mmCIF file of C-alpha atoms (C1' of nucleotides) in Angstrom:
data_model
loop_
_atom_site.group_PDB
_atom_site.id
_atom_site.type_symbol
_atom_site.label_atom_id
_atom_site.label_comp_id
_atom_site.label_asym_id
_atom_site.label_seq_id
_atom_site.Cartn_x
_atom_site.Cartn_y
_atom_site.Cartn_z
ATOM 1 C CA MET A 7 10.192 2.701 -29.928
ATOM 2 C CA ASN A 8 8.483 5.743 -28.391
ATOM 3 C CA GLN A 9 4.746 6.808 -29.849
ATOM 4 C CA LYS A 10 3.992 10.301 -29.394
ATOM 5 C CA ILE A 11 0.772 11.145 -28.933
ATOM 6 C CA GLU A 12 1.452 14.403 -27.078
ATOM 7 C CA LYS A 13 -2.050 15.888 -26.005
ATOM 8 C CA LYS A 14 -2.663 17.980 -23.672
ATOM 9 C CA PRO A 15 -0.017 17.390 -21.032
ATOM 10 C CA PHE A 16 -2.191 17.478 -17.784
ATOM 11 C CA PRO A 17 -4.237 20.922 -16.560
ATOM 12 C CA GLU A 18 -2.617 22.175 -13.923
ATOM 13 C CA SER A 19 -5.514 22.123 -11.085
ATOM 14 C CA CYS A 20 -5.353 18.292 -12.047
ATOM 15 C CA ARG A 21 -1.956 17.795 -11.144
ATOM 16 C CA VAL A 22 -1.708 19.234 -7.885
ATOM 17 C CA HIS A 23 -4.794 17.217 -6.909
ATOM 18 C CA LEU A 24 -2.951 14.025 -7.631
ATOM 19 C CA GLN A 25 -0.216 15.645 -5.949
ATOM 20 C CA ALA A 26 -1.657 16.224 -2.609
ATOM 21 C CA ILE A 27 -3.119 12.224 -3.186
ATOM 22 C CA ASP A 28 0.738 11.055 -3.725
ATOM 23 C CA ASP A 29 1.639 13.696 -0.613
ATOM 24 C CA THR A 30 -0.396 11.425 1.552
ATOM 25 C CA MET A 31 -0.134 7.893 0.343
ATOM 26 C CA ASP A 32 3.911 8.502 0.353
ATOM 27 C CA ILE A 33 3.179 8.678 4.186
ATOM 28 C CA LEU A 34 0.405 6.245 4.641
ATOM 29 C CA ASN A 35 2.406 3.362 2.172
ATOM 30 C CA GLY A 36 3.094 0.128 3.355
ATOM 31 C CA LYS A 37 0.060 -2.352 4.009
ATOM 32 C CA TRP A 38 0.269 -2.090 7.852
ATOM 33 C CA LYS A 39 0.154 1.772 8.465
ATOM 34 C CA ILE A 40 -3.500 2.466 7.914
ATOM 35 C CA ARG A 41 -4.441 -1.123 10.382
ATOM 36 C CA ILE A 42 -1.847 0.383 12.490
ATOM 37 C CA LEU A 43 -3.175 3.304 13.327
ATOM 38 C CA GLY A 44 -6.516 1.930 13.062
ATOM 39 C CA VAL A 45 -5.879 0.037 16.513
ATOM 40 C CA LEU A 46 -4.070 3.516 18.099
ATOM 41 C CA SER A 47 -7.616 5.116 17.332
ATOM 42 C CA PHE A 48 -8.900 2.968 20.159
ATOM 43 C CA GLY A 49 -6.274 4.154 22.341
ATOM 44 C CA THR A 50 -2.798 3.476 24.066
ATOM 45 C CA ARG A 51 -1.095 -0.013 23.137
ATOM 46 C CA ARG A 52 2.173 -1.179 23.903
ATOM 47 C CA PHE A 53 4.459 -2.800 21.137
ATOM 48 C CA MET A 54 2.879 -6.506 22.484
ATOM 49 C CA GLU A 55 -0.319 -5.445 22.077
ATOM 50 C CA LEU A 56 -0.064 -3.896 18.814
ATOM 51 C CA GLN A 57 1.624 -6.670 17.309
ATOM 52 C CA ARG A 58 -0.764 -9.142 18.292
ATOM 53 C CA GLU A 59 -4.096 -7.040 17.401
ATOM 54 C CA VAL A 60 -2.335 -5.599 14.104
ATOM 55 C CA GLU A 61 -2.838 -9.150 12.709
ATOM 56 C CA GLY A 62 -0.184 -11.187 10.497
ATOM 57 C CA ILE A 63 2.601 -8.541 11.403
ATOM 58 C CA GLY A 64 6.017 -9.595 12.453
ATOM 59 C CA SER A 65 8.093 -7.359 15.296
ATOM 60 C CA LYS A 66 10.658 -6.161 12.514
ATOM 61 C CA MET A 67 7.853 -4.673 10.103
ATOM 62 C CA LEU A 68 6.128 -3.612 12.985
ATOM 63 C CA SER A 69 9.015 -1.930 14.317
ATOM 64 C CA LYS A 70 10.018 -0.055 11.051
ATOM 65 C CA GLU A 71 6.617 1.125 10.415
ATOM 66 C CA LEU A 72 6.171 2.620 14.141
ATOM 67 C CA LYS A 73 8.946 4.625 13.210
ATOM 68 C CA GLU A 74 7.992 5.841 10.331
ATOM 69 C CA LEU A 75 4.710 6.936 11.928
ATOM 70 C CA GLU A 76 6.809 8.663 14.245
ATOM 71 C CA ILE A 77 9.183 10.617 12.202
ATOM 72 C CA ASN A 78 6.182 11.578 10.424
ATOM 73 C CA GLU A 79 4.394 12.683 14.368
ATOM 74 C CA LEU A 80 1.604 10.982 13.509
ATOM 75 C CA VAL A 81 1.951 8.616 16.453
ATOM 76 C CA LYS A 82 3.850 9.357 19.689
ATOM 77 C CA ARG A 83 5.879 6.915 21.422
ATOM 78 C CA THR A 84 6.887 6.548 25.184
ATOM 79 C CA VAL A 85 8.976 4.975 26.947
ATOM 80 C CA TYR A 86 8.736 3.689 30.673
ATOM 81 C CA ASP A 87 11.767 3.542 32.878
ATOM 82 C CA THR A 88 10.304 0.450 34.835
ATOM 83 C CA LYS A 89 12.451 -2.695 35.144
ATOM 84 C CA PRO A 90 11.594 -4.263 31.514
ATOM 85 C CA VAL A 91 11.219 -1.236 30.106
ATOM 86 C CA THR A 92 7.752 -0.395 28.779
ATOM 87 C CA VAL A 93 6.914 0.784 25.590
ATOM 88 C CA GLU A 94 3.546 3.190 24.852
ATOM 89 C CA TYR A 95 2.381 3.954 21.443
ATOM 90 C CA GLU A 96 -0.178 6.960 20.445
ATOM 91 C CA ILE A 97 -1.930 8.282 18.434
ATOM 92 C CA THR A 98 -0.514 12.608 17.851
ATOM 93 C CA GLU A 99 -2.940 15.163 17.649
ATOM 94 C CA TYR A 100 -1.488 15.309 14.361
ATOM 95 C CA GLY A 101 -2.358 11.943 13.754
ATOM 96 C CA LYS A 102 -6.081 12.274 14.778
ATOM 97 C CA THR A 103 -6.478 14.420 11.415
ATOM 98 C CA LEU A 104 -5.755 11.120 9.681
ATOM 99 C CA HIS A 105 -8.960 10.173 11.139
ATOM 100 C CA VAL A 106 -11.756 11.420 8.859
ATOM 101 C CA ILE A 107 -9.953 9.337 6.307
ATOM 102 C CA ILE A 108 -9.747 6.432 7.728
ATOM 103 C CA GLY A 109 -13.389 6.287 9.016
ATOM 104 C CA GLU A 110 -14.408 6.805 5.716
ATOM 105 C CA ILE A 111 -12.379 4.440 4.870
ATOM 106 C CA ALA A 112 -14.566 1.680 7.007
ATOM 107 C CA LYS A 113 -17.031 3.116 6.410
ATOM 108 C CA TRP A 114 -16.932 2.220 2.900
ATOM 109 C CA GLY A 115 -15.217 -0.889 3.661
ATOM 110 C CA ALA A 116 -18.402 -1.403 5.790
ATOM 111 C CA GLN A 117 -20.836 -0.816 3.024
ATOM 112 C CA HIS A 118 -18.738 -2.704 0.095
ATOM 113 C CA ARG A 119 -19.077 -5.821 2.748
ATOM 114 C CA LYS A 120 -22.826 -5.053 2.558
ATOM 115 C CA ARG A 121 -22.509 -5.181 -1.237
ATOM 116 C CA ILE A 122 -20.592 -8.437 -1.739
ATOM 117 C CA LEU A 123 -22.896 -10.709 0.667
ATOM 118 C CA ARG A 124 -26.152 -8.755 -0.897
ATOM 119 C CA SER A 125 -24.812 -9.933 -4.382
ATOM 120 C CA GLY A 126 -25.598 -13.680 -4.299
ATOM 121 C CA THR A 127 -22.464 -14.708 -6.145
ATOM 122 C CA VAL A 128 -19.633 -15.942 -3.505
ATOM 123 C CA ARG A 129 -17.221 -13.239 -5.120
ATOM 124 C CA LYS A 130 -15.499 -11.914 -2.270
ATOM 125 C CA PRO A 131 -13.495 -8.658 -1.699
ATOM 126 C CA VAL A 132 -10.478 -9.776 -4.493
ATOM 127 C CA ALA A 133 -7.525 -7.978 -4.715
ATOM 128 C CA ALA A 134 -5.429 -10.043 -5.953
ATOM 129 C CA MET B 20 -15.632 -15.029 39.701
ATOM 130 C CA ASN B 21 -13.156 -13.354 37.832
ATOM 131 C CA GLN B 22 -12.507 -10.053 39.336
ATOM 132 C CA LYS B 23 -9.349 -9.443 37.590
ATOM 133 C CA ILE B 24 -9.897 -7.287 34.701
ATOM 134 C CA GLU B 25 -9.486 -9.150 32.006
ATOM 135 C CA LYS B 26 -7.335 -8.268 29.006
ATOM 136 C CA LYS B 27 -10.486 -8.141 26.703
ATOM 137 C CA PRO B 28 -8.537 -9.723 23.413
ATOM 138 C CA PHE B 29 -10.801 -6.848 21.499
ATOM 139 C CA PRO B 30 -13.929 -5.592 21.791
ATOM 140 C CA GLU B 31 -16.239 -6.635 19.167
ATOM 141 C CA SER B 32 -17.139 -3.446 18.224
ATOM 142 C CA CYS B 33 -13.230 -2.810 17.352
ATOM 143 C CA ARG B 34 -12.803 -5.822 15.664
ATOM 144 C CA VAL B 35 -15.611 -5.065 12.840
ATOM 145 C CA HIS B 36 -14.234 -1.508 12.442
ATOM 146 C CA LEU B 37 -10.643 -2.652 11.672
ATOM 147 C CA GLN B 38 -11.718 -5.280 9.356
ATOM 148 C CA ALA B 39 -14.064 -3.014 7.839
ATOM 149 C CA ILE B 40 -10.842 -0.605 7.030
ATOM 150 C CA ASP B 41 -9.415 -4.458 5.730
ATOM 151 C CA ASP B 42 -11.723 -4.916 3.466
ATOM 152 C CA THR B 43 -11.132 -1.661 1.246
ATOM 153 C CA MET B 44 -7.445 -1.448 1.960
ATOM 154 C CA ASP B 45 -7.769 -5.240 0.547
ATOM 155 C CA ILE B 46 -8.881 -3.838 -2.632
ATOM 156 C CA LEU B 47 -7.032 -0.285 -2.585
ATOM 157 C CA ASN B 48 -3.917 -2.201 -2.319
ATOM 158 C CA GLY B 49 -0.554 -1.083 -4.235
ATOM 159 C CA LYS B 50 0.764 1.699 -4.780
ATOM 160 C CA TRP B 51 -0.629 2.631 -7.963
ATOM 161 C CA LYS B 52 -4.441 1.722 -7.170
ATOM 162 C CA ILE B 53 -5.500 5.464 -5.648
ATOM 163 C CA ARG B 54 -3.663 6.861 -8.562
ATOM 164 C CA ILE B 55 -5.000 5.298 -10.833
ATOM 165 C CA LEU B 56 -8.910 5.766 -9.322
ATOM 166 C CA GLY B 57 -7.041 9.923 -9.013
ATOM 167 C CA VAL B 58 -6.711 9.875 -12.220
ATOM 168 C CA LEU B 59 -9.155 8.521 -14.270
ATOM 169 C CA SER B 60 -11.565 10.579 -11.827
ATOM 170 C CA PHE B 61 -11.410 13.151 -14.147
ATOM 171 C CA GLY B 62 -12.395 11.405 -16.855
ATOM 172 C CA THR B 63 -11.910 8.229 -19.682
ATOM 173 C CA ARG B 64 -8.235 7.545 -19.911
ATOM 174 C CA ARG B 65 -6.864 5.241 -22.913
ATOM 175 C CA PHE B 66 -4.144 3.238 -21.436
ATOM 176 C CA MET B 67 -0.788 5.106 -22.765
ATOM 177 C CA GLU B 68 -2.356 7.951 -21.463
ATOM 178 C CA LEU B 69 -2.576 6.456 -18.235
ATOM 179 C CA GLN B 70 0.563 5.147 -18.017
ATOM 180 C CA ARG B 71 1.464 8.341 -18.852
ATOM 181 C CA GLU B 72 -0.464 10.181 -16.084
ATOM 182 C CA VAL B 73 0.289 8.005 -13.632
ATOM 183 C CA GLU B 74 3.989 8.800 -13.219
ATOM 184 C CA GLY B 75 6.631 5.714 -12.938
ATOM 185 C CA ILE B 76 4.264 3.009 -13.540
ATOM 186 C CA GLY B 77 5.135 0.262 -16.285
ATOM 187 C CA SER B 78 2.687 -0.991 -18.314
ATOM 188 C CA LYS B 79 2.821 -4.593 -16.421
ATOM 189 C CA MET B 80 2.331 -3.192 -13.525
ATOM 190 C CA LEU B 81 -0.511 -0.791 -15.079
ATOM 191 C CA SER B 82 -2.159 -3.664 -16.439
ATOM 192 C CA LYS B 83 -2.426 -5.937 -13.436
ATOM 193 C CA GLU B 84 -3.567 -3.149 -11.625
ATOM 194 C CA LEU B 85 -6.413 -2.542 -13.804
ATOM 195 C CA LYS B 86 -7.334 -5.495 -13.970
ATOM 196 C CA GLU B 87 -8.236 -5.978 -10.308
ATOM 197 C CA LEU B 88 -9.979 -2.682 -10.345
ATOM 198 C CA GLU B 89 -12.058 -3.752 -13.272
ATOM 199 C CA ILE B 90 -12.841 -7.349 -10.968
ATOM 200 C CA ASN B 91 -13.423 -5.420 -7.948
ATOM 201 C CA GLU B 92 -16.445 -3.328 -10.399
ATOM 202 C CA LEU B 93 -14.103 -0.278 -9.940
ATOM 203 C CA VAL B 94 -13.086 0.381 -13.214
ATOM 204 C CA LYS B 95 -14.278 -0.089 -16.250
ATOM 205 C CA ARG B 96 -12.892 -1.229 -19.253
ATOM 206 C CA THR B 97 -14.074 -0.632 -23.416
ATOM 207 C CA VAL B 98 -12.939 -2.170 -26.165
ATOM 208 C CA TYR B 99 -12.958 -0.119 -29.798
ATOM 209 C CA ASP B 100 -13.018 -2.058 -32.986
ATOM 210 C CA THR B 101 -10.658 0.196 -34.616
ATOM 211 C CA LYS B 102 -8.134 -0.411 -36.667
ATOM 212 C CA PRO B 103 -4.803 -0.052 -34.530
ATOM 213 C CA VAL B 104 -7.521 -1.335 -31.122
ATOM 214 C CA THR B 105 -8.457 0.995 -28.668
ATOM 215 C CA VAL B 106 -9.305 0.792 -25.212
ATOM 216 C CA GLU B 107 -10.947 2.955 -22.574
ATOM 217 C CA TYR B 108 -10.607 2.820 -18.884
ATOM 218 C CA GLU B 109 -12.980 4.888 -16.707
ATOM 219 C CA ILE B 110 -14.137 4.834 -13.646
ATOM 220 C CA THR B 111 -17.755 2.789 -12.762
ATOM 221 C CA GLU B 112 -20.400 4.412 -10.716
ATOM 222 C CA TYR B 113 -19.977 1.947 -7.505
ATOM 223 C CA GLY B 114 -16.060 2.828 -8.422
ATOM 224 C CA LYS B 115 -17.346 6.677 -7.622
ATOM 225 C CA THR B 116 -18.565 6.193 -4.316
ATOM 226 C CA LEU B 117 -14.992 6.291 -3.431
ATOM 227 C CA HIS B 118 -14.234 9.478 -4.550
ATOM 228 C CA VAL B 119 -15.169 10.199 -0.579
ATOM 229 C CA ILE B 120 -11.948 8.529 0.387
ATOM 230 C CA ILE B 121 -9.947 10.136 -2.467
ATOM 231 C CA GLY B 122 -11.299 13.311 -1.778
ATOM 232 C CA GLU B 123 -10.438 13.330 1.576
ATOM 233 C CA ILE B 124 -7.051 12.061 0.877
ATOM 234 C CA ALA B 125 -5.925 14.827 -1.314
ATOM 235 C CA LYS B 126 -7.572 17.029 0.911
ATOM 236 C CA TRP B 127 -5.000 16.063 3.697
ATOM 237 C CA GLY B 128 -2.263 15.628 1.438
ATOM 238 C CA ALA B 129 -3.210 19.233 0.466
ATOM 239 C CA GLN B 130 -2.800 20.580 4.214
ATOM 240 C CA HIS B 131 -0.090 18.051 4.809
ATOM 241 C CA ARG B 132 2.405 20.139 2.339
ATOM 242 C CA LYS B 133 1.224 23.263 3.731
ATOM 243 C CA ARG B 134 1.957 22.390 7.785
ATOM 244 C CA ILE B 135 5.748 20.829 5.938
ATOM 245 C CA LEU B 136 6.497 24.145 4.239
ATOM 246 C CA ARG B 137 5.288 25.981 6.999
ATOM 247 C CA SER B 138 7.461 24.362 9.487
ATOM 248 C CA GLY B 139 10.730 25.680 8.658
ATOM 249 C CA THR B 140 12.661 23.108 8.358
ATOM 250 C CA VAL B 141 13.197 21.411 5.243
ATOM 251 C CA ARG B 142 11.686 18.083 6.330
ATOM 252 C CA LYS B 143 9.804 17.189 3.372
ATOM 253 C CA PRO B 144 6.671 14.192 3.572
ATOM 254 C CA VAL B 145 8.729 11.134 4.911
ATOM 255 C CA ALA B 146 7.873 8.205 4.253
ATOM 256 C CA ALA B 147 10.811 5.633 4.490
ATOM 257 C "C1'" DC C 2 -2.099 1.189 -29.238
ATOM 258 C "C1'" DA C 3 -2.998 -1.995 -26.148
ATOM 259 C "C1'" DG C 4 -1.259 -5.893 -23.655
ATOM 260 C "C1'" DA C 5 1.236 -10.354 -22.979
ATOM 261 C "C1'" DA C 6 5.869 -12.888 -22.449
ATOM 262 C "C1'" DT C 7 10.436 -13.458 -20.881
ATOM 263 C "C1'" DC C 8 14.275 -12.574 -17.907
ATOM 264 C "C1'" DC C 9 15.904 -10.888 -13.811
ATOM 265 C "C1'" DC C 10 17.164 -8.031 -10.046
ATOM 266 C "C1'" DC C 11 16.846 -5.972 -6.041
ATOM 267 C "C1'" DG C 12 14.561 -4.960 -1.692
ATOM 268 C "C1'" DA C 13 10.506 -6.323 0.976
ATOM 269 C "C1'" DA C 14 9.815 -8.812 4.445
ATOM 270 C "C1'" DG C 15 9.755 -13.577 7.563
ATOM 271 C "C1'" DA C 16 12.713 -16.677 10.763
ATOM 272 C "C1'" DT C 17 15.490 -17.273 14.211
ATOM 273 C "C1'" DA C 18 18.590 -15.883 17.491
ATOM 274 C "C1'" DC C 19 20.185 -11.965 20.633
ATOM 275 C "C1'" DT C 20 20.050 -8.236 24.102
ATOM 276 C "C1'" DG C 21 19.020 -4.240 27.597
ATOM 277 C "C1'" DC D 2 9.219 -6.822 27.575
ATOM 278 C "C1'" DA D 3 10.856 -4.004 23.471
ATOM 279 C "C1'" DG D 4 13.115 -4.139 20.310
ATOM 280 C "C1'" DT D 5 17.874 -5.278 17.169
ATOM 281 C "C1'" DA D 6 20.681 -7.829 14.302
ATOM 282 C "C1'" DT D 7 21.234 -11.357 10.680
ATOM 283 C "C1'" DC D 8 20.498 -14.700 7.087
ATOM 284 C "C1'" DT D 9 17.553 -16.119 3.236
ATOM 285 C "C1'" DT D 10 14.151 -16.421 0.545
ATOM 286 C "C1'" DC D 11 10.149 -15.016 -1.903
ATOM 287 C "C1'" DG D 12 8.213 -12.069 -5.806
ATOM 288 C "C1'" DG D 13 6.964 -6.960 -6.573
ATOM 289 C "C1'" DG D 14 7.775 -5.281 -10.253
ATOM 290 C "C1'" DG D 15 11.276 -3.196 -13.681
ATOM 291 C "C1'" DA D 16 13.180 -3.819 -18.303
ATOM 292 C "C1'" DT D 17 12.959 -5.259 -22.806
ATOM 293 C "C1'" DT D 18 11.116 -8.010 -26.738
ATOM 294 C "C1'" DC D 19 7.279 -9.912 -29.501
ATOM 295 C "C1'" DT D 20 2.096 -9.448 -31.624
ATOM 296 C "C1'" DG D 21 -2.770 -8.799 -32.960
#
DNA sequence: CAGAATCCCCGAAGATACTG
DNA sequence: CAGTATCTTCGGGGATTCTG
């Protein structure tokens, strides 16, 4: 049975803020996208290089995630007409606008790691 | 010695950076955590309120994600000994250190939305 | 209300093989 | 090399029910 507590639905300003968060997260979904962008932030990469550098990802997933990033114009794919075809991926100018976010994520991660180590306990970054 | 340009596995500095990104993402995994933190950033919330405000989440998922956030000391759970028990969730001081990230995410989302609208096409934030 | 327990399904994602 | 195609498995997560 549905309980109704009916409080104020939610201030509009809050909804907008949350909507914005969702907009971003819809694009950066999947556990690989951020990581892929992280690797690409160091420069152009070929498919195989990415697969090697994004630890644990399979070719199918990599292909799929890259395609999604490309659709959203965050990554650019370039094909070179060599004998065995060569493909390079790089972050677009628009994609670079994400660097602020990724930078903050990296910064926090570094701080967090220090915190974990400092706190004697053998606790590790637990997720699940 | 070796004159050939070695394909270094990956510069150490880069690995550290990527590791930091992973550390953060391991904690903010799942499609709900960021959203939950976003809602909680507006203040203390009860279980049902969260479920209503984090659109689409089920009680099982909400419970699970909250537990994980609690383990990582990003969220604090308080139980009040009322007739039907009352439970409140709030962001911890440590959790607030994530506000920078979440703020940037929201900022980017807002910008992105504008960009999408501006670009005539009916393109919408595509994820998959 | 706050959640745990159950049942169950569908899609994410791995492994493998194949192609231009 | 850079993917695509196919098959299959596994568990995330939804719906529902139950309890303190």
